[in-house]
mmCIF file of C-alpha atoms and ligand atoms in Angstrom:
data_model
loop_
_atom_site.group_PDB
_atom_site.id
_atom_site.type_symbol
_atom_site.label_atom_id
_atom_site.label_comp_id
_atom_site.label_asym_id
_atom_site.label_seq_id
_atom_site.Cartn_x
_atom_site.Cartn_y
_atom_site.Cartn_z
ATOM 1 C CA PRO A 82 -107.572 102.044 -3.844
ATOM 2 C CA GLU A 83 -109.329 99.770 -1.350
ATOM 3 C CA ARG A 84 -108.747 96.792 -3.674
ATOM 4 C CA ARG A 85 -105.379 96.824 -3.642
ATOM 5 C CA LYS A 86 -104.466 97.134 -0.074
ATOM 6 C CA LYS A 87 -106.165 94.669 -0.097
ATOM 7 C CA LYS A 88 -104.510 92.825 -2.257
ATOM 8 C CA ASN A 89 -101.545 94.348 -0.523
ATOM 9 C CA ARG A 90 -101.773 92.882 3.057
ATOM 10 C CA ALA A 91 -102.936 89.797 1.426
ATOM 11 C CA ALA A 92 -99.355 89.522 0.200
ATOM 12 C CA ALA A 93 -97.495 89.774 2.497
ATOM 13 C CA ALA A 94 -99.872 87.686 5.201
ATOM 14 C CA ILE A 95 -99.122 85.203 2.761
ATOM 15 C CA ALA A 96 -94.979 86.650 2.085
ATOM 16 C CA THR A 97 -94.617 86.090 6.326
ATOM 17 C CA ALA A 98 -96.511 82.815 6.488
ATOM 18 C CA ASP A 99 -93.604 81.875 3.693
ATOM 19 C CA ARG A 100 -90.563 83.010 5.669
ATOM 20 C CA GLY A 101 -92.645 81.869 8.157
ATOM 21 C CA ARG A 102 -92.622 78.428 6.700
ATOM 22 C CA GLU A 103 -89.002 79.056 6.042
ATOM 23 C CA ALA A 104 -87.663 79.747 9.214
ATOM 24 C CA MET A 105 -89.196 76.012 10.674
ATOM 25 C CA GLY A 106 -87.793 74.224 7.619
ATOM 26 C CA ALA A 107 -84.813 75.270 8.417
ATOM 27 C CA ALA A 108 -84.901 75.107 12.564
ATOM 28 C CA VAL A 109 -86.583 70.983 11.779
ATOM 29 C CA ALA A 110 -83.288 70.723 9.320
ATOM 30 C CA GLU A 111 -80.767 72.312 12.263
ATOM 31 C CA TRP A 112 -82.983 69.550 14.519
ATOM 32 C CA THR A 113 -82.853 66.982 12.767
ATOM 33 C CA VAL A 114 -78.530 67.600 12.228
ATOM 34 C CA ALA A 115 -78.248 67.454 15.840
ATOM 35 C CA ALA A 116 -80.181 65.089 16.560
ATOM 36 C CA VAL A 117 -77.887 62.376 13.392
ATOM 37 C CA LEU A 118 -75.110 64.065 15.339
ATOM 38 C CA LEU A 119 -75.526 63.354 18.146
ATOM 39 C CA GLN A 120 -76.997 59.583 17.400
ATOM 40 C CA VAL A 121 -72.987 59.598 15.364
ATOM 41 C CA ALA A 122 -71.485 60.615 18.748
ATOM 42 C CA GLY A 123 -73.178 58.141 20.503
ATOM 43 C CA LEU A 124 -73.196 54.787 18.776
ATOM 44 C CA SER A 125 -69.420 56.065 18.446
ATOM 45 C CA LEU A 126 -68.547 55.647 21.980
ATOM 46 C CA PHE A 127 -70.694 52.813 22.020
ATOM 47 C CA LEU A 128 -68.289 51.606 19.545
ATOM 48 C CA TYR A 129 -64.903 52.651 21.208
ATOM 49 C CA GLY A 130 -66.433 51.534 24.896
ATOM 50 C CA PHE A 131 -67.018 48.079 23.973
ATOM 51 C CA PHE A 132 -64.762 47.166 21.347
ATOM 52 C CA PRO A 133 -61.103 49.643 22.796
ATOM 53 C CA VAL A 134 -58.123 48.935 19.870
ATOM 54 C CA LYS A 135 -55.796 47.560 22.798
ATOM 55 C CA PRO A 136 -52.150 48.897 22.549
ATOM 56 C CA THR A 137 -49.778 46.782 22.735
ATOM 57 C CA LEU A 138 -46.006 47.271 22.688
ATOM 58 C CA PRO A 139 -44.918 44.970 19.407
ATOM 59 C CA GLY A 140 -42.455 42.834 19.689
ATOM 60 C CA PHE A 141 -40.809 40.196 22.672
ATOM 61 C CA SER A 142 -38.738 41.201 25.720
ATOM 62 C CA GLY A 143 -35.585 39.623 26.024
ATOM 63 C CA ALA A 144 -33.234 39.258 28.710
ATOM 64 C CA GLU A 145 -33.038 43.249 28.583
ATOM 65 C CA SER A 146 -35.867 42.727 30.510
ATOM 66 C CA TYR A 147 -34.163 41.840 33.437
ATOM 67 C CA ARG A 148 -31.443 45.411 32.701
ATOM 68 C CA ALA A 149 -32.275 48.986 34.086
ATOM 69 C CA PRO A 150 -31.985 50.599 30.566
ATOM 70 C CA SER A 151 -28.977 52.032 29.444
ATOM 71 C CA CYS A 152 -27.620 53.497 26.411
ATOM 72 C CA GLY A 153 -23.916 52.672 26.946
ATOM 73 C CA PRO A 154 -21.642 53.812 23.614
ATOM 74 C CA VAL A 155 -22.169 49.905 21.875
ATOM 75 C CA GLY A 156 -25.985 51.053 21.221
ATOM 76 C CA CYS A 157 -29.340 50.721 23.769
ATOM 77 C CA GLY A 158 -29.678 47.553 25.376
ATOM 78 C CA GLU A 159 -30.102 45.288 22.506
ATOM 79 C CA GLY A 160 -27.677 42.565 23.164
ATOM 80 C CA PRO A 161 -26.071 40.110 20.817
ATOM 81 C CA ALA A 162 -28.882 37.129 20.407
ATOM 82 C CA LEU A 163 -28.594 34.396 22.785
ATOM 83 C CA PRO A 164 -28.701 30.899 21.912
ATOM 84 C CA PRO A 165 -31.603 29.035 23.300
ATOM 85 C CA ASP A 166 -30.373 26.962 25.838
ATOM 86 C CA GLN A 167 -27.873 30.074 26.883
ATOM 87 C CA LEU A 168 -30.927 32.358 26.842
ATOM 88 C CA ARG A 169 -32.482 29.225 29.130
ATOM 89 C CA SER A 170 -29.653 28.901 31.210
ATOM 90 C CA LEU A 171 -29.252 33.498 31.629
ATOM 91 C CA TYR A 172 -33.217 33.092 32.353
ATOM 92 C CA ARG A 173 -32.840 31.203 35.242
ATOM 93 C CA GLU A 174 -29.720 32.737 37.059
ATOM 94 C CA LEU A 175 -31.067 36.577 36.095
ATOM 95 C CA SER A 176 -34.675 35.170 37.757
ATOM 96 C CA GLU A 177 -33.343 33.920 41.077
ATOM 97 C CA VAL A 178 -36.069 31.289 40.881
ATOM 98 C CA PRO A 179 -35.699 28.049 41.424
ATOM 99 C CA HIS A 180 -36.126 25.380 39.009
ATOM 100 C CA VAL A 181 -38.074 23.102 40.393
ATOM 101 C CA TYR A 182 -39.876 21.562 36.822
ATOM 102 C CA ASP A 183 -38.412 19.876 33.596
ATOM 103 C CA ARG A 184 -41.920 20.338 32.040
ATOM 104 C CA LEU A 185 -45.154 21.384 31.976
ATOM 105 C CA VAL A 186 -48.798 19.495 30.538
ATOM 106 C CA LEU A 187 -50.796 21.546 29.897
ATOM 107 C CA MET A 188 -54.550 19.980 30.171
ATOM 108 C CA VAL A 189 -57.724 22.634 28.449
ATOM 109 C CA ILE A 190 -60.677 21.373 29.430
ATOM 110 C CA ASP A 191 -63.427 23.184 27.883
ATOM 111 C CA GLY A 192 -66.524 25.195 29.041
ATOM 112 C CA LEU A 193 -65.037 23.330 32.670
ATOM 113 C CA PRO A 194 -67.334 24.940 35.962
ATOM 114 C CA ALA A 195 -65.193 24.988 38.730
ATOM 115 C CA GLU A 196 -67.701 24.594 40.302
ATOM 116 C CA PHE A 197 -68.223 20.820 39.348
ATOM 117 C CA VAL A 198 -64.425 20.218 41.256
ATOM 118 C CA LEU A 199 -64.236 23.071 43.522
ATOM 119 C CA GLY A 200 -67.569 22.906 44.624
ATOM 120 C CA ARG A 201 -68.911 26.568 45.775
ATOM 121 C CA GLY A 202 -68.921 28.871 47.886
ATOM 122 C CA GLY A 203 -66.869 26.552 50.386
ATOM 123 C CA LYS A 204 -68.586 23.274 50.228
ATOM 124 C CA PRO A 205 -67.376 19.900 48.138
ATOM 125 C CA PRO A 206 -69.194 19.212 45.134
ATOM 126 C CA ALA A 207 -72.198 17.263 44.601
ATOM 127 C CA ARG A 208 -71.407 13.505 45.516
ATOM 128 C CA GLU A 209 -72.583 13.054 41.993
ATOM 129 C CA MET A 210 -69.670 15.241 41.312
ATOM 130 C CA MET A 211 -67.471 13.622 42.957
ATOM 131 C CA GLU A 212 -68.343 10.325 41.897
ATOM 132 C CA SER A 213 -67.881 11.866 38.049
ATOM 133 C CA MET A 214 -63.629 12.803 38.865
ATOM 134 C CA PRO A 215 -62.855 9.669 42.176
ATOM 135 C CA TYR A 216 -59.109 10.008 40.325
ATOM 136 C CA THR A 217 -58.837 13.737 40.766
ATOM 137 C CA GLN A 218 -60.997 14.043 43.810
ATOM 138 C CA SER A 219 -58.513 11.690 45.401
ATOM 139 C CA LEU A 220 -55.584 13.800 44.401
ATOM 140 C CA LEU A 221 -57.269 16.948 45.722
ATOM 141 C CA ALA A 222 -58.036 15.263 49.686
ATOM 142 C CA GLY A 223 -55.219 13.877 49.872
ATOM 143 C CA CYS A 224 -53.596 17.408 48.930
ATOM 144 C CA ARG A 225 -52.175 16.385 46.057
ATOM 145 C CA ALA A 226 -53.521 19.171 44.348
ATOM 146 C CA VAL A 227 -54.167 22.159 44.935
ATOM 147 C CA GLY A 228 -57.233 24.139 43.118
ATOM 148 C CA TYR A 229 -58.314 27.578 42.342
ATOM 149 C CA HIS A 230 -61.474 28.797 40.711
ATOM 150 C CA ALA A 231 -59.893 31.395 38.454
ATOM 151 C CA LYS A 232 -62.005 33.762 37.061
ATOM 152 C CA ALA A 233 -62.074 34.455 33.632
ATOM 153 C CA ALA A 234 -62.486 37.889 32.169
ATOM 154 C CA PRO A 235 -65.466 38.315 29.916
ATOM 155 C CA PRO A 236 -65.907 37.639 26.724
ATOM 156 C CA THR A 237 -65.651 33.755 27.985
ATOM 157 C CA VAL A 238 -65.373 32.919 24.430
ATOM 158 C CA THR A 239 -62.478 29.928 23.699
ATOM 159 C CA MET A 240 -60.371 32.298 21.564
ATOM 160 C CA PRO A 241 -60.455 35.573 23.282
ATOM 161 C CA ARG A 242 -59.808 33.594 26.937
ATOM 162 C CA LEU A 243 -56.670 31.395 25.115
ATOM 163 C CA LYS A 244 -55.176 35.073 23.583
ATOM 164 C CA ALA A 245 -55.819 36.507 27.243
ATOM 165 C CA MET A 246 -54.050 32.996 29.508
ATOM 166 C CA VAL A 247 -50.862 32.830 26.831
ATOM 167 C CA SER A 248 -50.636 36.299 26.673
ATOM 168 C CA GLY A 249 -51.730 38.131 30.277
ATOM 169 C CA ALA A 250 -54.464 40.801 28.338
ATOM 170 C CA ILE A 251 -57.662 41.157 28.196
ATOM 171 C CA GLY A 252 -58.542 40.584 24.623
ATOM 172 C CA GLY A 253 -61.703 43.020 23.329
ATOM 173 C CA PHE A 254 -65.164 42.286 22.574
ATOM 174 C CA LEU A 255 -64.086 42.523 19.013
ATOM 175 C CA ASP A 256 -62.454 38.850 19.512
ATOM 176 C CA VAL A 257 -65.635 37.658 19.735
ATOM 177 C CA ALA A 258 -66.223 39.101 16.500
ATOM 178 C CA LEU A 259 -62.883 37.529 14.622
ATOM 179 C CA ASN A 260 -63.358 34.285 16.709
ATOM 180 C CA PHE A 261 -63.974 32.763 13.301
ATOM 181 C CA ASN A 262 -61.910 33.839 11.739
ATOM 182 C CA THR A 263 -59.072 33.813 13.541
ATOM 183 C CA GLN A 264 -55.184 34.739 12.859
ATOM 184 C CA ALA A 265 -51.710 34.999 13.976
ATOM 185 C CA PHE A 266 -51.154 36.034 17.129
ATOM 186 C CA LEU A 267 -48.399 38.407 17.487
ATOM 187 C CA ASP A 268 -47.843 40.270 20.691
ATOM 188 C CA ASP A 269 -45.483 38.783 23.504
ATOM 189 C CA ASN A 270 -46.852 35.240 24.657
ATOM 190 C CA ILE A 271 -45.336 32.342 27.652
ATOM 191 C CA LEU A 272 -45.489 30.495 24.054
ATOM 192 C CA ASP A 273 -43.218 31.894 22.273
ATOM 193 C CA GLN A 274 -41.267 32.831 24.955
ATOM 194 C CA LEU A 275 -40.954 28.941 25.694
ATOM 195 C CA HIS A 276 -39.369 28.334 22.314
ATOM 196 C CA THR A 277 -37.954 31.352 22.635
ATOM 197 C CA ILE A 278 -35.142 29.471 25.153
ATOM 198 C CA GLY A 279 -36.074 26.089 23.071
ATOM 199 C CA TYR A 280 -38.408 24.219 23.850
ATOM 200 C CA LYS A 281 -39.930 22.274 22.178
ATOM 201 C CA LEU A 282 -43.931 22.267 21.944
ATOM 202 C CA VAL A 283 -46.368 19.429 21.122
ATOM 203 C CA MET A 284 -50.035 20.778 20.764
ATOM 204 C CA LEU A 285 -52.672 18.173 20.669
ATOM 205 C CA GLY A 286 -56.589 19.112 20.157
ATOM 206 C CA ASP A 287 -58.708 22.166 19.347
ATOM 207 C CA GLU A 288 -57.115 23.816 16.236
ATOM 208 C CA THR A 289 -57.515 26.993 17.038
ATOM 209 C CA TRP A 290 -53.783 27.015 19.364
ATOM 210 C CA ILE A 291 -52.702 26.406 15.306
ATOM 211 C CA LYS A 292 -54.552 28.794 14.061
ATOM 212 C CA LEU A 293 -53.162 31.235 16.962
ATOM 213 C CA PHE A 294 -49.629 29.472 16.528
ATOM 214 C CA PRO A 295 -49.079 28.553 12.951
ATOM 215 C CA THR A 296 -45.052 27.598 12.809
ATOM 216 C CA LEU A 297 -44.818 27.286 16.692
ATOM 217 C CA PHE A 298 -45.213 23.674 17.501
ATOM 218 C CA TYR A 299 -43.026 20.859 17.160
ATOM 219 C CA ARG A 300 -45.698 18.362 16.639
ATOM 220 C CA GLN A 301 -49.581 19.059 16.670
ATOM 221 C CA ASP A 302 -52.658 17.349 15.531
ATOM 222 C CA GLY A 303 -55.767 19.555 15.795
ATOM 223 C CA VAL A 304 -58.773 19.025 15.764
ATOM 224 C CA SER A 305 -62.112 21.291 14.934
ATOM 225 C CA SER A 306 -64.054 22.598 16.781
ATOM 226 C CA PHE A 307 -66.523 23.203 14.009
ATOM 227 C CA TYR A 308 -68.588 20.432 14.744
ATOM 228 C CA VAL A 309 -70.496 21.209 18.512
ATOM 229 C CA LYS A 310 -73.097 18.432 18.291
ATOM 230 C CA ASP A 311 -69.700 15.824 17.947
ATOM 231 C CA THR A 312 -68.734 14.631 21.270
ATOM 232 C CA VAL A 313 -66.984 11.981 21.346
ATOM 233 C CA GLU A 314 -64.423 12.091 18.113
ATOM 234 C CA VAL A 315 -63.878 15.869 19.242
ATOM 235 C CA ASP A 316 -61.730 14.540 22.035
ATOM 236 C CA PHE A 317 -60.868 10.946 21.158
ATOM 237 C CA ASN A 318 -58.732 12.478 17.970
ATOM 238 C CA VAL A 319 -57.008 13.653 21.632
ATOM 239 C CA SER A 320 -56.989 10.586 22.827
ATOM 240 C CA ARG A 321 -55.525 8.659 20.811
ATOM 241 C CA HIS A 322 -52.064 10.346 20.985
ATOM 242 C CA LEU A 323 -51.586 10.441 24.632
ATOM 243 C CA GLU A 324 -50.294 6.565 24.662
ATOM 244 C CA SER A 325 -46.833 7.780 22.341
ATOM 245 C CA GLU A 326 -47.247 11.073 23.358
ATOM 246 C CA LEU A 327 -46.481 10.571 27.324
ATOM 247 C CA ALA A 328 -43.659 7.787 26.782
ATOM 248 C CA ALA A 329 -42.225 10.154 24.796
ATOM 249 C CA LYS A 330 -38.793 12.418 26.207
ATOM 250 C CA ASP A 331 -38.439 14.619 23.525
ATOM 251 C CA TRP A 332 -41.075 17.200 24.159
ATOM 252 C CA ASP A 333 -40.897 20.080 27.254
ATOM 253 C CA ALA A 334 -43.893 21.282 26.887
ATOM 254 C CA LEU A 335 -47.172 19.631 26.042
ATOM 255 C CA ILE A 336 -50.630 21.101 25.615
ATOM 256 C CA LEU A 337 -54.138 19.232 25.221
ATOM 257 C CA HIS A 338 -56.805 20.900 24.610
ATOM 258 C CA TYR A 339 -60.423 18.870 25.114
ATOM 259 C CA LEU A 340 -63.624 19.931 23.243
ATOM 260 C CA GLY A 341 -65.627 17.802 24.095
ATOM 261 C CA LEU A 342 -67.207 18.775 26.885
ATOM 262 C CA ASP A 343 -67.872 22.493 25.728
ATOM 263 C CA HIS A 344 -70.462 20.095 23.302
ATOM 264 C CA VAL A 345 -72.077 18.738 25.844
ATOM 265 C CA GLY A 346 -72.668 21.913 27.018
ATOM 266 C CA HIS A 347 -74.105 23.046 24.423
ATOM 267 C CA ILE A 348 -76.525 20.580 24.007
ATOM 268 C CA GLY A 349 -78.110 19.683 27.247
ATOM 269 C CA GLY A 350 -76.125 22.502 29.579
ATOM 270 C CA ARG A 351 -75.223 21.233 33.165
ATOM 271 C CA GLN A 352 -77.870 18.380 33.725
ATOM 272 C CA SER A 353 -76.665 16.390 30.442
ATOM 273 C CA ASN A 354 -76.566 13.071 30.267
ATOM 274 C CA LEU A 355 -73.406 12.930 27.929
ATOM 275 C CA MET A 356 -71.905 15.124 31.518
ATOM 276 C CA THR A 357 -71.153 12.210 33.870
ATOM 277 C CA PRO A 358 -69.399 10.019 31.400
ATOM 278 C CA LYS A 359 -67.454 12.461 29.960
ATOM 279 C CA LEU A 360 -66.158 14.052 33.481
ATOM 280 C CA LYS A 361 -65.473 10.133 34.548
ATOM 281 C CA GLU A 362 -64.113 10.263 30.445
ATOM 282 C CA MET A 363 -61.753 13.592 32.180
ATOM 283 C CA ASP A 364 -60.760 12.508 35.057
ATOM 284 C CA ASP A 365 -59.452 9.077 33.943
ATOM 285 C CA VAL A 366 -56.619 11.583 30.990
ATOM 286 C CA ILE A 367 -55.972 13.258 34.518
ATOM 287 C CA ARG A 368 -54.813 10.233 35.167
ATOM 288 C CA ARG A 369 -53.084 8.856 33.381
ATOM 289 C CA ILE A 370 -50.762 11.576 32.560
ATOM 290 C CA HIS A 371 -50.467 11.792 36.289
ATOM 291 C CA ALA A 372 -49.450 7.846 36.489
ATOM 292 C CA ALA A 373 -47.146 8.499 32.977
ATOM 293 C CA VAL A 374 -45.117 11.715 34.685
ATOM 294 C CA THR A 375 -44.546 10.861 37.671
ATOM 295 C CA SER A 376 -43.608 6.994 36.432
ATOM 296 C CA ILE A 377 -40.571 9.313 35.115
ATOM 297 C CA GLN A 378 -38.388 9.878 38.262
ATOM 298 C CA ASP A 379 -35.094 11.049 36.687
ATOM 299 C CA ASN A 380 -34.169 14.796 37.393
ATOM 300 C CA SER A 381 -34.989 15.781 33.963
ATOM 301 C CA HIS A 382 -38.301 15.198 33.525
ATOM 302 C CA ARG A 383 -40.080 16.292 36.655
ATOM 303 C CA THR A 384 -43.205 17.657 35.214
ATOM 304 C CA LEU A 385 -45.626 20.099 36.311
ATOM 305 C CA LEU A 386 -49.433 18.940 35.893
ATOM 306 C CA VAL A 387 -52.009 21.563 35.254
ATOM 307 C CA VAL A 388 -55.712 21.963 34.296
ATOM 308 C CA VAL A 389 -57.295 24.450 32.792
ATOM 309 C CA SER A 390 -60.436 25.150 31.864
ATOM 310 C CA ASP A 391 -60.572 28.699 29.353
ATOM 311 C CA HIS A 392 -64.768 29.644 30.572
ATOM 312 C CA GLY A 393 -67.649 27.830 32.371
ATOM 313 C CA MET A 394 -70.966 27.473 31.231
ATOM 314 C CA THR A 395 -74.581 28.996 32.483
ATOM 315 C CA GLU A 396 -77.379 26.325 33.210
ATOM 316 C CA VAL A 397 -78.048 25.751 29.885
ATOM 317 C CA GLY A 398 -74.964 25.218 28.282
ATOM 318 C CA ASN A 399 -73.860 29.080 27.037
ATOM 319 C CA HIS A 400 -71.438 30.664 27.729
ATOM 320 C CA GLY A 401 -69.976 34.228 26.570
ATOM 321 C CA GLY A 402 -71.035 36.664 29.678
ATOM 322 C CA SER A 403 -69.557 37.750 32.750
ATOM 323 C CA SER A 404 -72.215 35.362 35.648
ATOM 324 C CA TYR A 405 -70.528 33.561 38.218
ATOM 325 C CA GLU A 406 -71.165 30.310 35.988
ATOM 326 C CA GLU A 407 -69.914 31.448 32.708
ATOM 327 C CA THR A 408 -66.089 33.292 34.663
ATOM 328 C CA ASP A 409 -66.073 30.626 37.249
ATOM 329 C CA SER A 410 -63.375 28.430 35.513
ATOM 330 C CA LEU A 411 -61.047 25.849 36.891
ATOM 331 C CA ALA A 412 -57.011 25.945 37.710
ATOM 332 C CA LEU A 413 -55.858 22.763 38.603
ATOM 333 C CA PHE A 414 -52.031 22.280 39.726
ATOM 334 C CA ILE A 415 -50.723 19.119 40.292
ATOM 335 C CA GLY A 416 -47.168 18.301 40.719
ATOM 336 C CA HIS A 417 -44.221 17.142 43.593
ATOM 337 C CA SER A 418 -43.952 21.260 44.891
ATOM 338 C CA VAL A 419 -47.681 21.308 45.342
ATOM 339 C CA GLU A 420 -48.051 18.260 47.684
ATOM 340 C CA SER A 421 -48.478 18.607 51.708
ATOM 341 C CA SER A 422 -49.347 17.322 54.308
ATOM 342 C CA HIS A 423 -52.777 19.556 55.300
ATOM 343 C CA CYS A 424 -54.938 21.108 53.763
ATOM 344 C CA SER A 425 -58.387 22.423 52.996
ATOM 345 C CA PRO A 426 -59.365 21.738 49.284
ATOM 346 C CA TYR A 427 -63.012 23.257 49.202
ATOM 347 C CA ASP A 428 -62.380 26.559 50.354
ATOM 348 C CA GLN A 429 -62.598 29.403 47.744
ATOM 349 C CA LYS A 430 -59.634 29.480 46.847
ATOM 350 C CA GLU A 431 -59.928 32.842 44.111
ATOM 351 C CA ALA A 432 -57.314 33.763 41.763
ATOM 352 C CA LEU A 433 -57.816 36.094 38.290
ATOM 353 C CA GLN A 434 -57.625 34.238 35.328
ATOM 354 C CA VAL A 435 -56.888 37.231 33.284
HETATM 355 C C1 NAG B 253 -60.151 12.793 13.538
HETATM 356 O O1 NAG B 253 -59.384 12.037 13.205
HETATM 357 C C2 NAG B 253 -59.871 11.751 11.894
HETATM 358 C C3 NAG B 253 -58.531 11.277 11.244
HETATM 359 O O2 NAG B 253 -57.296 11.742 11.247
HETATM 360 C C4 NAG B 253 -60.125 12.854 10.842
HETATM 361 O O3 NAG B 253 -60.616 12.610 9.860
HETATM 362 C C5 NAG B 253 -61.072 14.496 11.375
HETATM 363 O O4 NAG B 253 -61.517 15.037 10.865
HETATM 364 C C6 NAG B 253 -60.711 14.308 12.776
HETATM 365 N N1 NAG B 253 -62.018 14.898 13.933
HETATM 366 C C7 NAG B 253 -61.994 15.777 14.123
HETATM 367 C C8 NAG B 253 -62.944 16.282 14.934
HETATM 368 O O5 NAG B 253 -61.354 16.602 14.143
#
């Protein structure tokens, strides 16, 4: 009987130990599940915050935007679609904004920091920079141009920046991942609006524009942004059309997108030996455009020249982030309406580029 009692006690002890191990196993499993769930929740929170799904209203706004919403017997605000020229004059009437220009030249210099043209902290740029862009600097000093530090919202990468500029809405970081696989842009934007009122648009340069707007342009010549090592042909391919396009009177908006300066940055950073010649080249393009558009003095071709950069670059020529160097982009307006007798061109004037 003694031995049996001992055996029983041993068996009971083993059973208790087993039960203990089981309970511990269950607890470990529970903790593991909890930890995994916590990880999943954390990851979702990160993805949701970092790649927010941007809700956009579908479709394009029209003349009804100027009227209070009303539902009459005919329907809800949906008038008949007007032909482009009628829509154009209707907009002019409704907006009550005086009609100052007939045409637009939008010159995008990829990656140009505003600092190179407008200086920093209220001081003019370094002498070397001033001498690299003599014509632009003479326009600024002569109060014939107005420049802004146009703060770009990150991600400071070309495709999301272009979308932001044309639509007025900030893109998400998901756009960076999709930067190489660009699809047609379907949100409401100023280019489609110009097209709707019958503007003829010509596009030369970075083919990202053509990928975003595959059927919009009246004439186009896209330049591949794939060859980052090339700083010459990407810009030559744009400038080779300048003479004929500036002589042509059939377009209403001309978009030029020069990639070379960004490529110079990627190769050698801000201090690259290629930077000064590239700035001179850009300055010369500005001079040519300005000379051409001011020589046409009739009242139906008054032209506004806007020189912008989509983002800046760091000291070593990178971009994408939110540092001052990367977000400090240029917006320079050149046209008869901005000319004045007094100005302080190197005051730090800032504007949000969206
Ligand atoms: C420049 O144009 C030429 C001739 O049209 C073309 O072969 C070349 O690929 C273009 N270069 C770039 C960088 O797009």
